[in-house]
C-alpha positions as a printed NumPy array, in Angstrom:
array([[ -40.128,   -5.483,  -44.106],
       [ -39.442,   -6.534,  -47.61 ],
       [ -38.748,   -3.907,  -50.189],
       [ -38.507,   -5.26 ,  -53.899],
       [ -36.473,   -2.147,  -55.641],
       [ -36.116,   -2.229,  -59.307],
       [ -35.083,   -0.419,  -62.539],
       [ -36.629,    2.853,  -63.229],
       [ -36.401,    5.805,  -65.822],
       [ -38.216,    7.969,  -68.088],
       [ -41.521,    6.854,  -68.715],
       [ -43.682,    6.18 ,  -72.291],
       [ -44.263,   10.4  ,  -72.185],
       [ -40.672,   10.895,  -72.919],
       [ -39.639,    7.634,  -74.875],
       [ -42.362,    7.422,  -76.959],
       [ -44.142,   10.738,  -77.052],
       [ -41.888,   12.893,  -77.52 ],
       [ -39.124,   10.447,  -79.306],
       [ -41.917,    9.654,  -81.9  ],
       [ -42.642,   14.087,  -81.779],
       [ -39.133,   14.583,  -82.32 ],
       [ -38.702,   12.164,  -84.912],
       [ -41.187,   13.553,  -87.059],
       [ -39.333,   17.297,  -86.603],
       [ -36.248,   15.376,  -87.137],
       [ -37.771,   14.634,  -90.97 ],
       [ -39.187,   11.075,  -90.392],
       [ -42.369,   10.042,  -91.842],
       [ -45.261,    9.267,  -89.445],
       [ -44.626,    6.033,  -89.532],
       [ -41.106,    5.507,  -89.6  ],
       [ -41.141,    7.837,  -86.75 ],
       [ -43.349,    5.389,  -84.673],
       [ -41.541,    2.669,  -85.383],
       [ -38.373,    5.016,  -84.089],
       [ -40.535,    5.304,  -80.588],
       [ -41.553,    1.657,  -80.445],
       [ -38.538,    0.552,  -80.451],
       [ -37.856,    2.792,  -77.799],
       [ -40.621,    2.069,  -75.786],
       [ -40.258,   -1.513,  -75.451],
       [ -37.082,   -1.555,  -74.064],
       [ -39.866,   -0.348,  -70.605],
       [ -41.026,   -3.894,  -70.091],
       [ -42.415,   -4.052,  -73.851],
       [ -40.741,   -7.409,  -74.699],
       [ -40.091,  -10.663,  -72.685],
       [ -35.841,   -9.376,  -73.041],
       [ -36.395,   -6.993,  -70.849],
       [ -38.596,   -8.229,  -67.812],
       [ -35.584,   -8.317,  -65.414],
       [ -36.882,   -7.347,  -62.02 ],
       [ -33.794,   -6.006,  -59.519],
       [ -35.201,   -8.436,  -57.226],
       [ -34.807,  -11.409,  -58.851],
       [ -31.053,  -11.084,  -59.975],
       [ -29.721,   -9.034,  -57.585],
       [ -31.255,   -9.913,  -54.241],
       [ -32.619,  -13.019,  -53.695],
       [ -30.946,  -13.996,  -56.38 ],
       [ -27.591,  -13.16 ,  -58.387],
       [ -27.174,  -13.089,  -61.587],
       [ -24.586,  -11.276,  -62.979],
       [ -24.906,  -11.769,  -66.957],
       [ -28.813,  -10.125,  -65.987],
       [ -27.479,   -7.372,  -64.245],
       [ -25.277,   -6.335,  -67.328],
       [ -28.87 ,   -6.402,  -69.802],
       [ -29.452,   -3.97 ,  -67.151],
       [ -27.283,   -1.774,  -67.26 ],
       [ -27.032,   -1.63 ,  -71.496],
       [ -30.564,   -1.127,  -71.385],
       [ -30.544,    1.639,  -68.274],
       [ -28.051,    2.245,  -66.37 ],
       [ -24.945,    2.869,  -68.936],
       [ -21.966,    2.537,  -67.313],
       [ -18.317,    2.726,  -67.356],
       [ -17.848,    0.822,  -64.287],
       [ -17.506,   -2.907,  -63.544],
       [ -20.795,   -5.314,  -62.907],
       [ -20.191,   -6.744,  -60.573],
       [ -19.301,   -3.291,  -58.531],
       [ -19.238,   -1.237,  -55.397],
       [ -22.21 ,    1.404,  -56.358],
       [ -19.623,    4.8  ,  -56.869],
       [ -18.148,    2.894,  -59.434],
       [ -20.646,    1.93 ,  -61.129],
       [ -21.583,    5.686,  -61.729],
       [ -24.891,    6.593,  -65.107],
       [ -23.286,    9.694,  -66.568],
       [ -25.996,   11.646,  -68.661],
       [ -24.729,   11.873,  -72.472],
       [ -21.515,    9.668,  -71.276],
       [ -18.986,    7.932,  -73.833],
       [ -21.102,    4.177,  -72.122],
       [ -24.734,    6.075,  -72.441],
       [ -23.611,    6.778,  -76.364],
       [ -22.923,    2.66 ,  -77.154],
       [ -25.567,    1.51 ,  -78.699],
       [ -25.906,    5.068,  -81.148],
       [ -22.587,    4.331,  -82.643],
       [ -23.023,    1.067,  -83.523],
       [ -26.735,    1.572,  -84.805],
       [ -24.931,    4.824,  -86.912],
       [ -22.811,    2.531,  -88.352],
       [ -26.037,    0.486,  -90.621],
       [ -25.831,    0.899,  -94.101],
       [ -28.234,    2.87 ,  -96.168],
       [ -29.638,    0.021,  -97.187],
       [ -30.83 ,   -1.267,  -94.226],
       [ -30.944,    1.512,  -91.954],
       [ -35.54 ,    1.588,  -93.015],
       [ -34.737,   -2.241,  -91.063],
       [ -33.419,   -0.935,  -88.086],
       [ -35.47 ,    1.953,  -86.848],
       [ -36.648,   -0.042,  -83.722],
       [ -32.68 ,   -0.609,  -82.727],
       [ -32.238,    3.151,  -83.116],
       [ -35.467,    3.23 ,  -80.703],
       [ -33.393,    0.968,  -78.422],
       [ -30.071,    3.132,  -78.562],
       [ -32.297,    5.659,  -77.694],
       [ -33.466,    4.375,  -75.133],
       [ -30.57 ,    4.042,  -74.005],
       [ -29.125,    7.471,  -73.915],
       [ -32.034,    9.183,  -72.887],
       [ -31.882,    6.88 ,  -69.151],
       [ -28.523,    7.82 ,  -69.118],
       [ -30.057,   11.211,  -67.764],
       [ -33.069,   10.03 ,  -65.313],
       [ -30.503,    7.211,  -63.748],
       [ -27.759,    9.42 ,  -63.415],
       [ -25.794,    9.328,  -60.243],
       [ -24.062,    6.331,  -57.847],
       [ -27.36 ,    3.88 ,  -57.54 ],
       [ -28.376,    3.916,  -54.111],
       [ -28.623,    0.66 ,  -52.66 ],
       [ -32.344,   -0.181,  -51.933],
       [ -33.338,   -0.89 ,  -48.395],
       [ -34.16 ,   -3.326,  -46.755],
       [ -35.521,   -4.103,  -43.836],
       [ -35.741,   -7.644,  -42.869],
       [ -33.097,   -9.568,  -42.71 ],
       [ -34.191,  -12.642,  -44.709],
       [ -33.616,  -11.023,  -47.797],
       [ -31.415,   -8.573,  -48.917],
       [ -29.685,   -6.846,  -52.491],
       [ -26.803,   -6.932,  -53.788],
       [ -25.386,   -3.685,  -53.394],
       [ -22.309,   -4.657,  -56.727],
       [ -25.231,   -6.05 ,  -58.5  ],
       [ -28.207,   -4.07 ,  -57.735],
       [ -29.069,   -1.075,  -60.099],
       [ -31.852,    1.629,  -58.685],
       [ -32.393,    5.297,  -58.751],
       [ -29.117,    7.679,  -57.588],
       [ -30.403,    9.079,  -54.23 ],
       [ -29.84 ,   12.919,  -55.313],
       [ -33.041,   11.722,  -57.966],
       [ -35.102,   10.448,  -55.589],
       [ -34.4  ,    7.784,  -54.946],
       [ -35.131,    3.494,  -55.086],
       [ -38.795,    3.811,  -54.266],
       [ -39.505,    7.077,  -55.509],
       [ -41.263,    8.106,  -59.554],
       [ -39.031,   11.883,  -59.004],
       [ -36.6  ,   10.811,  -61.231],
       [ -39.239,    9.88 ,  -64.642],
       [ -40.958,   13.087,  -64.065],
       [ -39.979,   15.865,  -66.13 ],
       [ -41.573,   17.886,  -64.402],
       [ -38.881,   17.869,  -61.41 ],
       [ -35.847,   17.979,  -64.484],
       [ -37.111,   20.587,  -66.725],
       [ -33.372,   21.209,  -67.801],
       [ -32.419,   17.788,  -67.76 ],
       [ -35.454,   17.182,  -70.089],
       [ -34.355,   19.655,  -72.971],
       [ -30.656,   18.44 ,  -72.927],
       [ -31.387,   15.109,  -73.307],
       [ -34.112,   16.305,  -75.674],
       [ -31.125,   17.821,  -77.456],
       [ -28.948,   14.832,  -77.378],
       [ -31.638,   12.616,  -78.939],
       [ -32.457,   14.942,  -81.986],
       [ -28.579,   14.989,  -82.412],
       [ -29.051,   11.748,  -82.717],
       [ -32.37 ,   11.68 ,  -84.988],
       [ -30.981,   14.254,  -87.113],
       [ -27.889,   11.747,  -88.189],
       [ -29.079,    8.789,  -88.872],
       [ -28.595,    7.744,  -92.57 ],
       [ -30.772,    8.341,  -95.288],
       [ -33.395,    5.678,  -95.426],
       [ -33.926,    4.3  ,  -99.226],
       [ -31.202,    7.117, -100.219],
       [ -34.771,   10.097,  -98.938],
       [ -32.75 ,   13.003,  -97.949],
       [ -34.697,   14.236,  -94.903],
       [ -35.62 ,   17.657,  -93.773],
       [ -35.126,   18.841,  -90.408],
       [ -36.286,   21.684,  -88.565],
       [ -33.43 ,   23.525,  -86.256],
       [ -33.055,   22.689,  -83.399],
       [ -33.265,   26.375,  -82.514],
       [ -36.935,   26.212,  -83.922],
       [ -38.178,   23.282,  -81.627],
       [ -36.413,   24.487,  -78.616],
       [ -38.635,   26.96 ,  -76.725],
       [ -42.168,   24.051,  -77.555],
       [ -40.112,   21.952,  -75.14 ],
       [ -40.848,   23.869,  -71.991],
       [ -44.042,   23.061,  -72.232],
       [ -43.988,   19.957,  -72.456],
       [ -41.214,   19.83 ,  -68.862],
       [ -43.893,   21.53 ,  -67.202],
       [ -46.506,   18.927,  -67.788],
       [ -48.041,   17.66 ,  -64.677],
       [ -50.732,   15.409,  -65.639],
       [ -51.852,   13.335,  -68.23 ],
       [ -54.416,   16.027,  -69.412],
       [ -51.854,   18.495,  -69.107],
       [ -49.339,   15.903,  -71.479],
       [ -52.464,   15.366,  -73.97 ],
       [ -52.918,   18.799,  -74.243],
       [ -49.094,   19.299,  -75.532],
       [ -49.352,   16.097,  -78.276],
       [ -52.58 ,   17.432,  -79.116],
       [ -51.764,   20.945,  -79.901],
       [ -48.245,   19.874,  -81.242],
       [ -50.308,   16.946,  -84.268],
       [ -50.118,   14.186,  -82.193],
       [ -53.713,   12.706,  -81.73 ],
       [ -53.168,    8.946,  -80.56 ],
       [ -51.935,    9.373,  -76.943],
       [ -52.482,    6.023,  -76.127],
       [ -49.121,    5.77 ,  -74.736],
       [ -49.627,    7.949,  -71.569],
       [ -52.033,    5.707,  -70.335],
       [ -48.876,    3.675,  -68.581],
       [ -47.32 ,    7.341,  -66.801],
       [ -47.176,    7.142,  -63.259],
       [ -48.347,   10.831,  -63.852],
       [ -51.894,   11.279,  -62.302],
       [ -55.293,   11.612,  -64.741],
       [ -55.984,   15.269,  -64.181],
       [ -58.663,   17.111,  -65.421],
       [ -60.66 ,   14.395,  -67.193],
       [ -60.422,   10.308,  -66.573],
       [ -57.509,    8.163,  -68.422],
       [ -58.314,    5.113,  -69.768],
       [ -56.638,    3.808,  -72.292],
       [ -53.208,    1.722,  -72.404],
       [ -50.264,    1.309,  -74.929],
       [ -51.197,   -1.577,  -76.973],
       [ -47.389,   -2.264,  -79.252],
       [ -46.431,   -4.334,  -75.886],
       [ -44.836,   -7.564,  -77.61 ],
       [ -45.302,  -10.001,  -74.958],
       [ -47.101,  -13.696,  -74.665],
       [ -50.296,  -13.975,  -72.919],
       [ -50.464,  -16.182,  -69.796],
       [ -52.957,  -18.458,  -69.615],
       [ -53.317,  -19.957,  -66.398],
       [ -53.226,  -17.845,  -62.685],
       [ -52.273,  -20.949,  -61.181],
       [ -48.256,  -21.189,  -60.819],
       [ -46.195,  -24.068,  -62.732],
       [ -42.606,  -22.859,  -61.762],
       [ -40.295,  -25.681,  -61.012],
       [ -38.479,  -26.043,  -58.035],
       [ -41.548,  -24.414,  -55.796],
       [ -43.056,  -25.849,  -52.833],
       [ -46.73 ,  -26.645,  -54.63 ],
       [ -48.122,  -25.774,  -51.346],
       [ -47.186,  -22.693,  -51.564],
       [ -47.466,  -22.075,  -55.124],
       [ -51.138,  -22.878,  -54.29 ],
       [ -51.241,  -20.126,  -51.663],
       [ -50.361,  -17.642,  -53.933],
       [ -52.419,  -18.48 ,  -56.785],
       [ -55.243,  -18.517,  -54.811],
       [ -54.127,  -15.073,  -53.052],
       [ -53.584,  -13.955,  -56.566],
       [ -56.388,  -14.808,  -58.191],
       [ -58.373,  -13.267,  -54.969],
       [ -57.066,  -10.169,  -54.793],
       [ -56.917,   -9.312,  -58.265],
       [ -61.104,  -10.279,  -59.036],
       [ -62.69 ,   -9.293,  -55.513],
       [ -63.082,   -5.47 ,  -54.851],
       [ -63.582,   -6.536,  -50.99 ],
       [ -60.243,   -6.303,  -49.394],
       [ -61.285,   -6.515,  -46.095],
       [ -62.447,  -10.401,  -46.315],
       [ -59.466,  -10.805,  -48.583],
       [ -57.157,   -9.624,  -46.061],
       [ -59.474,  -11.694,  -43.613],
       [ -58.795,  -14.818,  -45.43 ],
       [ -55.087,  -14.224,  -46.175],
       [ -53.334,  -12.01 ,  -43.173],
       [ -52.343,  -12.845,  -40.011],
       [ -52.765,  -10.726,  -36.47 ],
       [ -49.248,   -9.097,  -35.742],
       [ -48.422,  -10.935,  -32.715],
       [ -48.694,  -14.074,  -34.045],
       [ -45.76 ,  -13.383,  -36.351],
       [ -43.262,  -11.538,  -34.863],
       [ -40.099,  -11.729,  -35.196],
       [ -36.82 ,  -10.64 ,  -34.148],
       [ -35.157,   -6.968,  -35.309],
       [ -37.043,   -4.257,  -37.787],
       [ -39.302,   -6.276,  -39.118],
       [ -43.205,   -5.192,  -38.162],
       [ -46.412,   -7.207,  -39.548],
       [ -49.317,   -5.612,  -41.356],
       [ -52.024,   -5.909,  -39.442],
       [ -55.724,   -7.027,  -41.349],
       [ -56.366,   -3.284,  -41.972],
       [ -53.344,   -1.922,  -43.608],
       [ -52.895,   -5.168,  -45.519],
       [ -56.849,   -3.951,  -46.747],
       [ -55.586,   -0.421,  -46.95 ],
       [ -52.175,   -2.013,  -49.645],
       [ -54.305,   -4.256,  -51.272],
       [ -56.68 ,   -1.532,  -52.738],
       [ -54.044,    1.086,  -53.035],
       [ -52.714,   -1.664,  -55.709],
       [ -55.998,   -1.767,  -57.497],
       [ -56.592,    1.771,  -58.209],
       [ -57.043,    2.884,  -61.247],
       [ -55.327,    6.039,  -61.582],
       [ -52.424,    4.795,  -59.986],
       [ -50.656,    8.262,  -60.507],
       [ -53.514,    9.793,  -57.456],
       [ -52.081,    6.586,  -55.074],
       [ -48.712,    6.216,  -55.754],
       [ -47.224,    8.681,  -52.984],
       [ -49.252,    5.948,  -50.604],
       [ -48.573,    2.93 ,  -52.506],
       [ -44.665,    3.446,  -51.986],
       [ -45.129,    4.779,  -48.308],
       [ -42.284,    2.999,  -46.239],
       [ -43.094,    1.003,  -43.542],
       [ -46.174,    1.073,  -42.204],
       [ -49.41 ,    3.65 ,  -42.906],
       [ -50.658,    5.876,  -40.291],
       [ -54.32 ,    6.466,  -39.114],
       [ -54.106,    9.198,  -41.479],
       [ -52.454,    7.797,  -44.283],
       [ -55.317,    4.846,  -43.775],
       [ -58.129,    7.514,  -44.14 ],
       [ -56.647,    8.614,  -47.028],
       [ -56.941,    5.084,  -48.786],
       [ -60.153,    4.747,  -47.85 ],
       [ -60.919,    8.131,  -49.362],
       [ -59.319,    6.738,  -52.76 ],
       [ -61.252,    3.582,  -52.488],
       [ -64.907,    5.928,  -52.166],
       [ -64.065,    7.329,  -55.849],
       [ -66.771,    6.04 ,  -58.739],
       [ -65.191,    3.211,  -60.463],
       [ -62.075,    3.31 ,  -58.5  ],
       [ -60.375,    0.329,  -58.958],
       [ -59.095,   -0.944,  -61.782],
       [ -60.928,   -3.843,  -63.482],
       [ -59.838,   -7.21 ,  -65.568],
       [ -61.769,   -9.669,  -67.858],
       [ -59.788,  -13.023,  -65.892],
       [ -56.994,  -12.127,  -63.478],
       [ -54.29 ,  -13.103,  -65.778],
       [ -54.956,  -10.122,  -67.902],
       [ -53.489,   -8.366,  -65.058],
       [ -49.811,   -9.033,  -65.076],
       [ -47.372,   -9.411,  -67.091],
       [ -45.723,  -12.777,  -67.802],
       [ -42.767,  -13.484,  -66.126],
       [ -39.415,  -15.933,  -65.892],
       [ -37.381,  -16.972,  -63.592],
       [ -33.685,  -17.196,  -64.087],
       [ -32.634,  -21.128,  -64.959],
       [ -31.495,  -22.662,  -67.158],
       [ -33.817,  -25.278,  -67.306],
       [ -37.116,  -24.088,  -69.827],
       [ -40.084,  -22.702,  -67.688],
       [ -43.938,  -22.368,  -68.22 ],
       [ -44.776,  -18.132,  -68.708],
       [ -45.503,  -17.19 ,  -64.804],
       [ -47.388,  -14.513,  -63.503],
       [ -45.476,  -14.138,  -60.35 ],
       [ -42.052,  -15.442,  -59.042],
       [ -41.764,  -17.369,  -55.627],
       [ -38.339,  -17.246,  -53.383],
       [ -38.304,  -18.272,  -50.229],
       [ -35.891,  -17.422,  -47.944],
       [ -32.595,  -18.704,  -46.562],
       [ -32.135,  -17.557,  -43.398],
       [ -31.718,  -18.186,  -39.255],
       [ -35.216,  -17.695,  -37.338],
       [ -38.035,  -19.533,  -36.466],
       [ -40.244,  -21.039,  -39.595],
       [ -40.88 ,  -20.276,  -43.185],
       [ -40.912,  -17.035,  -45.302],
       [ -41.657,  -16.238,  -48.643],
       [ -42.189,  -13.888,  -51.052],
       [ -43.49 ,  -13.561,  -54.293],
       [ -42.764,  -11.312,  -56.938],
       [ -45.501,   -9.675,  -59.374],
       [ -45.908,   -6.741,  -61.753],
       [ -49.286,   -5.253,  -62.831],
       [ -50.633,   -3.751,  -66.193],
       [ -51.801,   -0.649,  -64.656],
       [ -48.903,    0.144,  -63.187],
       [ -46.809,   -0.595,  -65.318],
       [ -43.415,    1.254,  -63.76 ],
       [ -43.791,   -0.639,  -60.48 ],
       [ -43.241,   -4.444,  -58.835],
       [ -44.962,   -5.882,  -56.138],
       [ -43.816,   -8.217,  -53.322],
       [ -45.761,  -10.538,  -51.877],
       [ -44.003,  -11.376,  -48.358],
       [ -45.611,  -14.287,  -46.913],
       [ -45.105,  -16.731,  -43.086],
       [ -45.759,  -19.744,  -42.895],
       [ -47.552,  -19.817,  -39.041],
       [ -49.386,  -22.722,  -37.556],
       [ -49.355,  -24.944,  -40.244],
       [ -50.679,  -21.815,  -42.853],
       [ -49.371,  -19.465,  -44.681],
       [ -50.356,  -16.014,  -44.609],
       [ -49.445,  -12.54 ,  -46.094],
       [ -47.45 ,  -10.65 ,  -43.729],
       [ -46.607,   -7.27 ,  -45.769],
       [ -47.159,   -6.306,  -49.181],
       [ -43.681,   -3.939,  -50.546],
       [ -43.32 ,   -2.163,  -53.791],
       [ -40.637,   -0.259,  -55.59 ],
       [ -40.402,    1.174,  -58.878],
       [ -39.633,   -1.237,  -62.287],
       [ -38.873,   -0.795,  -65.832]])
């Protein structure tokens, strides 16, 4: 089994919604509060420089500069990078977590209004020090063909739910930490230099502290929406990107302030990868993202387990499980699908039945006008210029017979996850043998 772990932190309910509300309480004008929230939330795959999958820099590849950049934006630590996980411990509210805040606080009054995006980015780093606290857990890879480097890879600490869980990001799991994080955020906001020499009139922390209990406990998009609406924020499109379940009402809108270029083709033009392999993955992803006949897609691209058996722990997916995984990652309400989608290993008969039941719901699946609309654009780590890619393909360097490759992608309807499609070349043809996933910011 290949598992593809990536960085993960608080989601847009905190990074955009709560940050915006706290900025308003701190006396910022609505456009200023929104700018701070946009700068904060864009750090989670909201601009090209923030799209850094750990699977690319810390598993099939090794890139120290990217590992350091991920630490600076999501895992503030005083430890050396690369370094052992226990030496890269993340401490909530630490000196490392405040590094970017200290820099932005030096902003001259004449420029304070121009640097609100940077203030938001600095707050993101500080906030993540709570959700990412502890030593990063080393992602568990079941197959020797791919493995993650424990000295570079960043992921959730085991005590926060581990590398393949959304738990660390959900405020209802950590209400005390949520309040402490909010207090640290508010202290920064109230200390920021005046804008155009206009003094702000913030509320006292004691005034706003009681309001946070309802925010922390809200466990669905509907409950979060109710909290924000009751507190004066009616545009809650940012909640559509969270991994919370919809709750009492359907939630279809998504945050529109990402600063990402559009993909023009599903056909990958990645450099230095076999053209036949690229064509296989391009056809597979195009079919997967445009069809609801997942049994047909699984039959077309999958393989019988006996034909792909390898020595060791790897167990290929049969076509029934492949179809179920394809369904899970096309479900519109990812919060409902997340527990099953992140099951390691293979699904049980009961779990397969649950997937089938989810797919029978009215309009269960997300649909795009074109398959390219489903992807976050990606760029490989390389010295030469590259076109934007819908997915990044890596080929395995291993001793077992045959060829193995993996394509890493991020979908717009599941922005805090990464999907890795593993393929073997069997009887002269590429076939999907596994779909593995992990949380990702």
